[in-house]
Short mmCIF file of C-alpha atoms in Angstrom, two decimals:
data_model
loop_
_atom_site.label_atom_id
_atom_site.label_comp_id
_atom_site.label_asym_id
_atom_site.label_seq_id
_atom_site.Cartn_x
_atom_site.Cartn_y
_atom_site.Cartn_z
CA UNK F 1 211.83 -30.28 -207.06
CA UNK F 2 208.88 -27.84 -206.41
CA UNK F 3 205.67 -28.56 -208.37
CA UNK F 4 204.24 -25.37 -210.07
CA UNK F 5 200.72 -25.00 -210.17
CA UNK F 6 199.12 -24.66 -213.53
CA UNK F 7 196.90 -21.53 -214.35
CA UNK F 8 194.59 -23.64 -215.76
CA UNK F 9 193.78 -25.36 -212.64
CA UNK F 10 191.02 -22.83 -211.78
CA UNK F 11 189.23 -24.29 -215.23
CA UNK F 12 189.36 -27.95 -213.62
CA UNK F 13 188.11 -26.90 -210.15
CA UNK F 14 185.50 -24.85 -211.30
CA UNK F 15 181.87 -26.18 -209.67
CA UNK F 16 180.06 -24.00 -212.25
CA UNK F 17 181.35 -26.15 -214.95
CA UNK F 18 180.11 -29.08 -213.06
CA UNK F 19 176.65 -27.68 -212.65
CA UNK F 20 176.63 -26.70 -216.41
CA UNK F 21 177.54 -30.13 -217.41
CA UNK F 22 174.78 -31.77 -215.22
CA UNK F 23 172.13 -29.26 -216.60
CA UNK F 24 173.21 -29.87 -220.04
CA UNK F 25 172.94 -33.88 -219.34
CA UNK F 26 169.24 -33.28 -218.20
CA UNK F 27 168.05 -30.86 -220.73
CA UNK F 28 167.59 -27.95 -218.21
CA UNK F 29 170.85 -26.03 -218.92
CA UNK F 30 169.46 -22.38 -219.62
CA UNK F 31 171.97 -20.52 -220.81
CA UNK F 32 173.81 -19.60 -224.27
CA UNK F 33 170.94 -21.13 -226.35
CA UNK F 34 170.90 -19.95 -229.93
CA UNK F 35 167.96 -18.26 -231.06
CA UNK F 36 167.19 -19.06 -234.86
CA UNK F 37 164.90 -15.91 -235.32
CA UNK F 38 164.13 -13.02 -233.44
CA UNK F 39 160.94 -10.92 -234.29
CA UNK F 40 161.00 -8.88 -231.13
CA UNK F 41 158.05 -10.01 -229.09
CA UNK F 42 158.52 -13.65 -230.34
CA UNK F 43 161.73 -15.58 -230.94
CA UNK F 44 162.22 -19.19 -232.50
CA UNK F 45 164.37 -21.74 -230.56
CA UNK F 46 165.06 -25.24 -231.94
CA UNK F 47 162.21 -24.77 -234.27
CA UNK F 48 159.54 -23.97 -231.90
CA UNK F 49 157.97 -20.27 -231.70
CA UNK F 50 158.07 -18.65 -228.27
CA UNK F 51 156.76 -15.42 -226.72
CA UNK F 52 159.73 -13.49 -225.58
CA UNK F 53 159.28 -12.32 -222.00
CA UNK F 54 162.96 -12.11 -221.12
CA UNK F 55 164.12 -9.44 -223.55
CA UNK F 56 165.53 -5.84 -222.90
CA UNK F 57 163.89 -4.54 -226.06
CA UNK F 58 161.32 -2.36 -223.89
CA UNK F 59 160.12 -0.45 -226.84
CA UNK F 60 160.26 -3.21 -229.47
CA UNK F 61 162.42 -1.11 -231.66
CA UNK F 62 164.97 -3.49 -233.03
CA UNK F 63 162.46 -4.61 -235.68
CA UNK F 64 161.27 -1.13 -236.24
CA UNK F 65 161.43 -0.18 -240.09
CA UNK F 66 162.95 3.16 -239.74
CA UNK F 67 165.56 1.68 -237.03
CA UNK F 68 166.67 -1.12 -239.80
CA UNK F 69 166.72 1.20 -242.43
CA UNK F 70 168.96 3.50 -240.95
CA UNK F 71 171.56 1.12 -240.01
CA UNK F 72 171.53 -0.20 -243.63
CA UNK F 73 172.12 3.27 -245.05
CA UNK F 74 174.87 4.15 -242.68
CA UNK F 75 176.85 0.79 -243.51
CA UNK F 76 176.20 1.82 -247.09
CA UNK F 77 177.43 5.62 -246.23
CA UNK F 78 180.37 4.92 -243.98
CA UNK F 79 181.14 1.00 -244.29
CA UNK F 80 180.89 -1.44 -241.54
CA UNK F 81 183.62 -0.09 -239.05
CA UNK F 82 185.19 3.02 -237.91
CA UNK F 83 188.50 1.42 -237.84
CA UNK F 84 189.95 3.43 -235.17
CA UNK F 85 189.23 4.98 -231.60
CA UNK F 86 187.06 8.16 -231.20
CA UNK F 87 190.51 10.28 -230.28
CA UNK F 88 192.02 9.47 -233.72
CA UNK F 89 190.13 8.58 -236.86
CA UNK F 90 187.06 6.98 -235.51
CA UNK F 91 184.86 10.13 -234.85
CA UNK F 92 181.99 10.77 -237.53
CA UNK F 93 179.70 13.41 -237.70
CA UNK F 94 177.00 10.99 -236.65
CA UNK F 95 178.60 10.46 -233.43
CA UNK F 96 178.65 14.12 -232.58
CA UNK F 97 174.81 14.26 -233.66
CA UNK F 98 173.76 11.42 -231.26
CA UNK F 99 175.86 13.37 -228.51
CA UNK F 100 174.19 16.48 -228.87
CA UNK F 101 170.57 14.77 -229.21
CA UNK F 102 171.25 12.59 -226.21
CA UNK F 103 172.72 15.55 -224.12
CA UNK F 104 169.50 17.58 -224.97
CA UNK F 105 167.30 14.39 -224.24
CA UNK F 106 168.58 13.94 -220.88
CA UNK F 107 168.80 17.46 -220.08
CA UNK F 108 172.52 17.91 -219.82
CA UNK F 109 174.85 20.10 -221.28
CA UNK F 110 177.14 17.48 -223.02
CA UNK F 111 176.89 13.74 -223.61
CA UNK F 112 179.62 11.41 -224.85
CA UNK F 113 179.19 8.16 -226.64
CA UNK F 114 180.86 4.86 -225.97
CA UNK F 115 181.03 1.48 -227.85
CA UNK F 116 179.00 -0.32 -225.22
CA UNK F 117 177.27 0.46 -222.11
CA UNK F 118 179.70 -1.40 -220.13
CA UNK F 119 182.71 0.67 -221.47
CA UNK F 120 180.71 4.07 -220.67
CA UNK F 121 180.68 3.04 -216.89
CA UNK F 122 184.13 1.64 -216.72
CA UNK F 123 185.36 4.70 -218.60
CA UNK F 124 183.52 7.60 -216.55
CA UNK F 125 184.49 5.80 -213.19
CA UNK F 126 188.08 5.31 -214.19
CA UNK F 127 188.53 8.77 -215.53
CA UNK F 128 187.31 10.52 -212.64
CA UNK F 129 187.89 8.27 -209.32
CA UNK F 130 191.39 7.25 -207.83
CA UNK F 131 193.08 6.09 -204.45
CA UNK F 132 192.07 9.37 -202.95
CA UNK F 133 188.22 8.95 -203.80
CA UNK F 134 185.68 6.74 -202.58
CA UNK F 135 182.83 4.97 -204.60
CA UNK F 136 179.61 4.58 -202.37
CA UNK F 137 177.41 2.16 -204.13
CA UNK F 138 174.10 0.68 -203.55
CA UNK F 139 174.62 -3.26 -202.99
CA UNK F 140 172.61 -3.93 -206.03
CA UNK F 141 174.25 -1.80 -208.77
CA UNK F 142 175.50 -3.56 -211.82
CA UNK F 143 178.55 -5.36 -211.95
CA UNK F 144 180.29 -3.13 -214.50
CA UNK F 145 180.20 -0.36 -212.09
CA UNK F 146 182.03 -2.57 -209.51
CA UNK F 147 184.51 -3.53 -212.23
CA UNK F 148 184.94 0.36 -212.83
CA UNK F 149 185.71 0.93 -209.27
CA UNK F 150 188.38 -1.74 -208.99
CA UNK F 151 189.99 -0.67 -212.14
CA UNK F 152 190.09 2.94 -211.00
CA UNK F 153 191.88 1.83 -207.78
CA UNK F 154 189.30 3.86 -205.49
CA UNK F 155 188.03 3.16 -202.40
CA UNK F 156 184.57 1.23 -202.11
CA UNK F 157 181.92 1.19 -199.83
CA UNK F 158 178.47 -0.29 -200.15
CA UNK F 159 175.11 0.66 -198.74
CA UNK F 160 172.09 -1.48 -198.34
CA UNK F 161 169.80 -1.28 -201.09
CA UNK F 162 167.74 1.60 -201.66
CA UNK F 163 168.32 2.68 -198.09
CA UNK F 164 168.92 6.67 -197.82
CA UNK F 165 169.56 6.17 -193.94
CA UNK F 166 172.53 3.56 -194.40
CA UNK F 167 174.07 5.53 -197.32
CA UNK F 168 174.16 8.43 -194.65
CA UNK F 169 175.66 6.22 -192.12
CA UNK F 170 178.30 5.23 -194.71
CA UNK F 171 178.99 8.84 -195.91
CA UNK F 172 179.41 9.67 -192.27
CA UNK F 173 182.22 6.94 -192.01
CA UNK F 174 184.24 8.51 -195.05
CA UNK F 175 183.09 12.25 -194.15
CA UNK F 176 186.74 13.29 -195.21
CA UNK F 177 187.19 11.45 -198.25
CA UNK F 178 185.77 12.71 -201.51
CA UNK F 179 182.58 10.64 -202.62
CA UNK F 180 180.71 9.58 -205.54
CA UNK F 181 177.21 8.09 -204.70
CA UNK F 182 176.50 5.47 -207.64
CA UNK F 183 173.29 3.85 -208.10
CA UNK F 184 171.03 2.52 -210.74
CA UNK F 185 168.02 3.97 -211.90
CA UNK F 186 166.06 1.10 -212.38
CA UNK F 187 167.74 -2.03 -210.62
CA UNK F 188 167.99 -4.80 -213.46
CA UNK F 189 166.87 -7.73 -211.42
CA UNK F 190 164.11 -6.45 -209.13
CA UNK F 191 162.62 -3.86 -211.41
CA UNK F 192 162.57 -1.26 -208.67
CA UNK F 193 163.56 2.60 -209.04
CA UNK F 194 165.95 4.09 -207.11
CA UNK F 195 164.71 6.48 -204.30
CA UNK F 196 166.61 9.17 -206.02
CA UNK F 197 165.23 12.25 -204.14
CA UNK F 198 166.26 10.80 -200.87
CA UNK F 199 169.43 9.74 -202.13
CA UNK F 200 170.25 13.17 -203.72
CA UNK F 201 169.43 14.77 -200.66
CA UNK F 202 171.81 12.80 -198.44
CA UNK F 203 174.72 12.85 -200.94
CA UNK F 204 174.04 16.85 -201.17
CA UNK F 205 174.03 17.11 -197.41
CA UNK F 206 177.29 15.30 -197.26
CA UNK F 207 179.08 16.99 -200.13
CA UNK F 208 178.98 13.70 -202.34
CA UNK F 209 178.54 13.73 -206.10
CA UNK F 210 175.76 11.47 -207.64
CA UNK F 211 175.92 9.01 -210.51
CA UNK F 212 172.96 7.28 -212.01
CA UNK F 213 173.29 4.32 -214.31
CA UNK F 214 169.92 4.46 -216.00
CA UNK F 215 170.26 1.63 -218.58
CA UNK F 216 167.02 0.43 -217.69
CA UNK F 217 165.23 3.67 -216.98
CA UNK F 218 166.05 5.44 -220.64
CA UNK F 219 162.96 4.72 -222.83
CA UNK F 220 160.89 3.38 -220.13
CA UNK F 221 160.38 6.02 -217.06
CA UNK F 222 159.94 9.68 -216.88
CA UNK F 223 158.34 11.83 -219.15
CA UNK F 224 158.69 10.86 -222.89
CA UNK F 225 161.20 8.02 -221.46
CA UNK F 226 163.60 10.63 -220.28
CA UNK F 227 164.63 8.02 -217.38
CA UNK F 228 164.74 7.91 -213.62
CA UNK F 229 166.05 11.58 -212.78
CA UNK F 230 163.64 12.97 -215.10
CA UNK F 231 161.03 10.86 -213.47
CA UNK F 232 161.69 12.30 -209.95
CA UNK F 233 162.36 15.87 -211.56
CA UNK F 234 165.99 15.48 -209.98
CA UNK F 235 168.06 16.12 -213.54
CA UNK F 236 169.69 19.07 -212.15
CA UNK F 237 170.59 17.22 -208.96
CA UNK F 238 172.30 14.33 -210.66
CA UNK F 239 175.84 14.94 -211.65
CA UNK F 240 176.35 12.08 -214.30
CA UNK F 241 173.58 9.97 -215.84
CA UNK F 242 174.84 6.93 -217.69
CA UNK F 243 172.87 4.64 -220.09
CA UNK F 244 173.13 2.04 -222.95
CA UNK F 245 171.47 1.79 -226.46
CA UNK F 246 171.01 -1.97 -225.91
CA UNK F 247 167.78 -1.66 -224.41
CA UNK F 248 165.32 0.87 -225.37
CA UNK F 249 167.49 2.33 -228.21
CA UNK F 250 167.75 -0.92 -230.18
CA UNK F 251 171.18 -0.76 -230.86
CA UNK F 252 174.49 -1.18 -228.85
CA UNK F 253 176.54 1.32 -227.10
CA UNK F 254 176.45 3.65 -224.31
CA UNK F 255 176.59 7.15 -223.08
CA UNK F 256 177.61 9.62 -220.42
CA UNK F 257 175.81 12.93 -219.86
CA UNK F 258 176.76 15.83 -217.61
CA UNK F 259 178.12 19.35 -217.43
CA UNK F 260 180.44 20.35 -220.37
CA UNK F 261 183.42 20.37 -218.44
CA UNK F 262 182.93 17.17 -216.74
CA UNK F 263 182.09 15.21 -219.96
CA UNK F 264 184.93 16.90 -221.89
CA UNK F 265 187.36 15.65 -218.93
CA UNK F 266 186.03 12.13 -219.37
CA UNK F 267 186.40 12.57 -223.00
CA UNK F 268 190.28 12.92 -222.84
CA UNK F 269 190.56 10.37 -219.86
CA UNK F 270 188.29 7.30 -220.29
CA UNK F 271 190.80 4.56 -221.39
CA UNK F 272 187.80 2.52 -222.44
CA UNK F 273 186.86 4.92 -225.22
CA UNK F 274 190.45 6.22 -225.93
CA UNK F 275 191.75 2.50 -226.70
CA UNK F 276 189.04 1.02 -228.44
CA UNK F 277 187.50 1.38 -231.61
CA UNK F 278 184.58 3.80 -232.08
CA UNK F 279 180.80 2.86 -232.29
CA UNK F 280 180.13 1.42 -235.69
CA UNK F 281 178.06 3.38 -238.29
CA UNK F 282 175.24 1.30 -238.41
CA UNK F 283 174.83 0.83 -234.35
CA UNK F 284 175.04 4.81 -234.30
CA UNK F 285 172.60 5.50 -236.83
CA UNK F 286 170.31 2.82 -235.34
CA UNK F 287 170.38 4.34 -231.91
CA UNK F 288 169.80 7.84 -233.64
CA UNK F 289 166.65 6.66 -235.23
CA UNK F 290 165.19 4.66 -232.42
CA UNK F 291 165.55 7.92 -230.41
CA UNK F 292 163.54 9.59 -233.06
CA UNK F 293 160.79 7.13 -232.67
CA UNK F 294 160.81 7.35 -229.05
CA UNK F 295 160.31 11.43 -229.18
CA UNK F 296 157.61 10.97 -231.92
CA UNK F 297 155.62 8.04 -230.32
CA UNK F 298 155.75 8.79 -226.57
CA UNK F 299 152.82 6.28 -225.97
CA UNK F 300 155.70 3.41 -226.40
CA UNK F 301 156.60 3.69 -222.78
CA UNK F 302 152.90 4.05 -221.70
CA UNK F 303 152.37 0.96 -223.23
CA UNK F 304 155.51 -1.12 -221.94
CA UNK F 305 154.33 -0.07 -218.37
CA UNK F 306 150.79 -0.91 -219.10
CA UNK F 307 151.77 -4.73 -220.01
CA UNK F 308 154.26 -4.93 -216.92
CA UNK F 309 151.47 -3.57 -214.60
CA UNK F 310 149.12 -6.23 -215.91
CA UNK F 311 151.49 -9.26 -215.45
CA UNK F 312 152.53 -7.77 -211.98
CA UNK F 313 148.82 -7.64 -210.65
CA UNK F 314 147.84 -10.86 -212.35
CA UNK F 315 150.80 -12.76 -210.62
CA UNK F 316 150.52 -11.19 -207.42
CA UNK F 317 146.98 -12.32 -207.24
CA UNK F 318 147.90 -15.82 -207.76
CA UNK F 319 150.48 -15.58 -204.72
CA UNK F 320 153.63 -14.71 -206.53
CA UNK F 321 156.34 -12.89 -204.89
CA UNK F 322 157.45 -10.17 -207.63
CA UNK F 323 159.24 -8.16 -204.97
CA UNK F 324 159.31 -4.33 -205.08
CA UNK F 325 159.04 -4.33 -208.95
CA UNK F 326 157.60 -1.35 -210.35
CA UNK F 327 158.92 -0.82 -213.90
CA UNK F 328 158.82 -3.00 -216.96
CA UNK F 329 161.09 -5.53 -215.36
CA UNK F 330 158.76 -8.20 -213.33
CA UNK F 331 161.04 -10.77 -211.36
CA UNK F 332 159.25 -13.75 -210.05
CA UNK F 333 161.30 -14.95 -206.92
CA UNK F 334 161.99 -18.84 -207.05
CA UNK F 335 164.26 -19.21 -204.21
CA UNK F 336 166.57 -22.00 -205.05
CA UNK F 337 168.46 -23.18 -208.18
CA UNK F 338 166.40 -26.44 -208.81
CA UNK F 339 163.09 -24.61 -208.55
CA UNK F 340 164.15 -21.90 -210.79
CA UNK F 341 165.52 -24.45 -213.44
CA UNK F 342 162.48 -26.38 -213.20
CA UNK F 343 160.02 -23.67 -213.56
CA UNK F 344 162.00 -22.03 -216.53
CA UNK F 345 161.77 -25.54 -218.49
CA UNK F 346 157.99 -25.70 -217.73
CA UNK F 347 157.47 -22.10 -219.03
CA UNK F 348 159.43 -22.73 -222.16
CA UNK F 349 157.39 -26.13 -222.71
CA UNK F 350 154.64 -23.65 -222.60
CA UNK F 351 155.99 -21.26 -225.12
CA UNK F 352 157.19 -18.64 -222.76
CA UNK F 353 160.89 -17.41 -222.83
CA UNK F 354 161.82 -16.55 -219.52
CA UNK F 355 165.46 -15.48 -217.76
CA UNK F 356 166.46 -17.81 -215.15
CA UNK F 357 168.98 -16.09 -212.65
CA UNK F 358 170.63 -17.95 -209.73
CA UNK F 359 173.60 -17.15 -207.72
CA UNK F 360 176.15 -15.77 -208.26
CA UNK F 361 173.83 -13.32 -210.30
CA UNK F 362 171.97 -12.92 -207.10
CA UNK F 363 172.38 -13.46 -203.32
CA UNK F 364 171.93 -17.21 -202.50
CA UNK F 365 167.96 -17.57 -201.84
CA UNK F 366 167.05 -14.90 -204.21
CA UNK F 367 166.71 -17.13 -207.50
CA UNK F 368 164.24 -15.68 -210.17
CA UNK F 369 162.53 -15.82 -213.28
CA UNK F 370 163.36 -12.15 -214.85
CA UNK F 371 160.73 -11.21 -217.08
CA UNK F 372 160.26 -8.11 -218.87
CA UNK F 373 157.76 -6.65 -221.12
CA UNK F 374 157.70 -4.37 -224.40
CA UNK F 375 155.45 -2.02 -226.00
CA UNK F 376 154.83 -4.14 -228.94
CA UNK F 377 153.69 -7.25 -227.05
CA UNK F 378 150.06 -7.96 -227.95
CA UNK F 379 147.22 -8.44 -225.36
CA UNK F 380 147.15 -12.17 -226.56
CA UNK F 381 150.95 -12.72 -226.00
CA UNK F 382 150.45 -11.14 -222.24
CA UNK F 383 147.53 -13.68 -221.96
CA UNK F 384 149.90 -16.55 -222.70
CA UNK F 385 152.36 -15.60 -220.17
CA UNK F 386 149.92 -15.15 -217.52
CA UNK F 387 148.39 -18.50 -218.44
CA UNK F 388 151.70 -20.41 -218.16
CA UNK F 389 152.39 -18.95 -214.91
CA UNK F 390 148.97 -19.91 -213.59
CA UNK F 391 150.04 -23.69 -215.09
CA UNK F 392 153.20 -23.68 -213.04
CA UNK F 393 151.97 -22.25 -209.82
CA UNK F 394 152.69 -25.47 -207.78
CA UNK F 395 156.26 -25.75 -209.14
CA UNK F 396 157.15 -22.47 -208.22
CA UNK F 397 155.54 -22.78 -204.47
CA UNK F 398 154.38 -18.64 -204.84
CA UNK F 399 154.78 -16.95 -201.42
CA UNK F 400 157.60 -18.75 -199.92
CA UNK F 401 160.02 -16.45 -200.60
CA UNK F 402 160.32 -12.94 -198.73
CA UNK F 403 160.78 -10.10 -200.96
#
């Protein structure tokens, strides 16, 4: 009699589950930890108040009175949900207002709002690419981009991180295949900027389109926080700009911005939007209000950058390896998993919340504590972060990891 394997065998054989159980048993499991309070720059966990040095709330707008009031007003006016897709009964006037505002903000003809940033990337990529095309992606692009490429059924090629020469070599190999070059504007782990001028130059020379996922660039880099393309004055050269509201715009949702013709095509072919409920009214209104604050308070991105620059400078002076970070994201490379977990716990005990990142989230040997900074952090809070890292320098063994 033939023995049939159970699909749940993968659960029993999962080494990650064993590691999680071991971490929980020793009190150093760092994931899925519930926060009891969140006030932006500070959170409460297990009754202890911590400085939040691991949030993507770069502009500190999740607690802004105007953003909160806008979300509440939208619930009172529209209810809690759209109860349908954008295609049918789910499009509200405020969706169109947000799209118009974001298109103008990014310097593009049109924009399309999705319910999540993940859906934005998956929707745009699956709408535009197929088996006859190739996606040429930086090796460190976000996972949702790779998911979109796989769902699209298109060919996939990778080029070395931020290496325009390697990009050119890859495009040369696929010279007869219509190509889309896909990069992050700001890389979510390393905090470095895409070498966009060089990448655009190579792509244009090779007849490829350019797609920038600027989830961590919106509100942080560029004039007025308009993102990486604006930072390099390459808005006209970038075909599609994709971003999310779950970072600087204090909400949830995402957007694809580009030419009117291409965006309208995505509007009618992006399955992740057509077959999903629309972005709820409260989230739409919150993103709109956050955009208002950003446009009216252009010093917020400057303050965010100033805090990160100070932390980066101080940590490097202590011998920490912060890689090539130059934005609000400041990684501290810790090499192995045990060191990463131990350093995270020591910082937590000192009142500082960071994000431990281990394989498969990063390549083996590239474990890190991912830190990030907000416009609303106080100098005293930044002092506490720096002092905590000074205390644990011997644990992290700074300088032993090559960037």
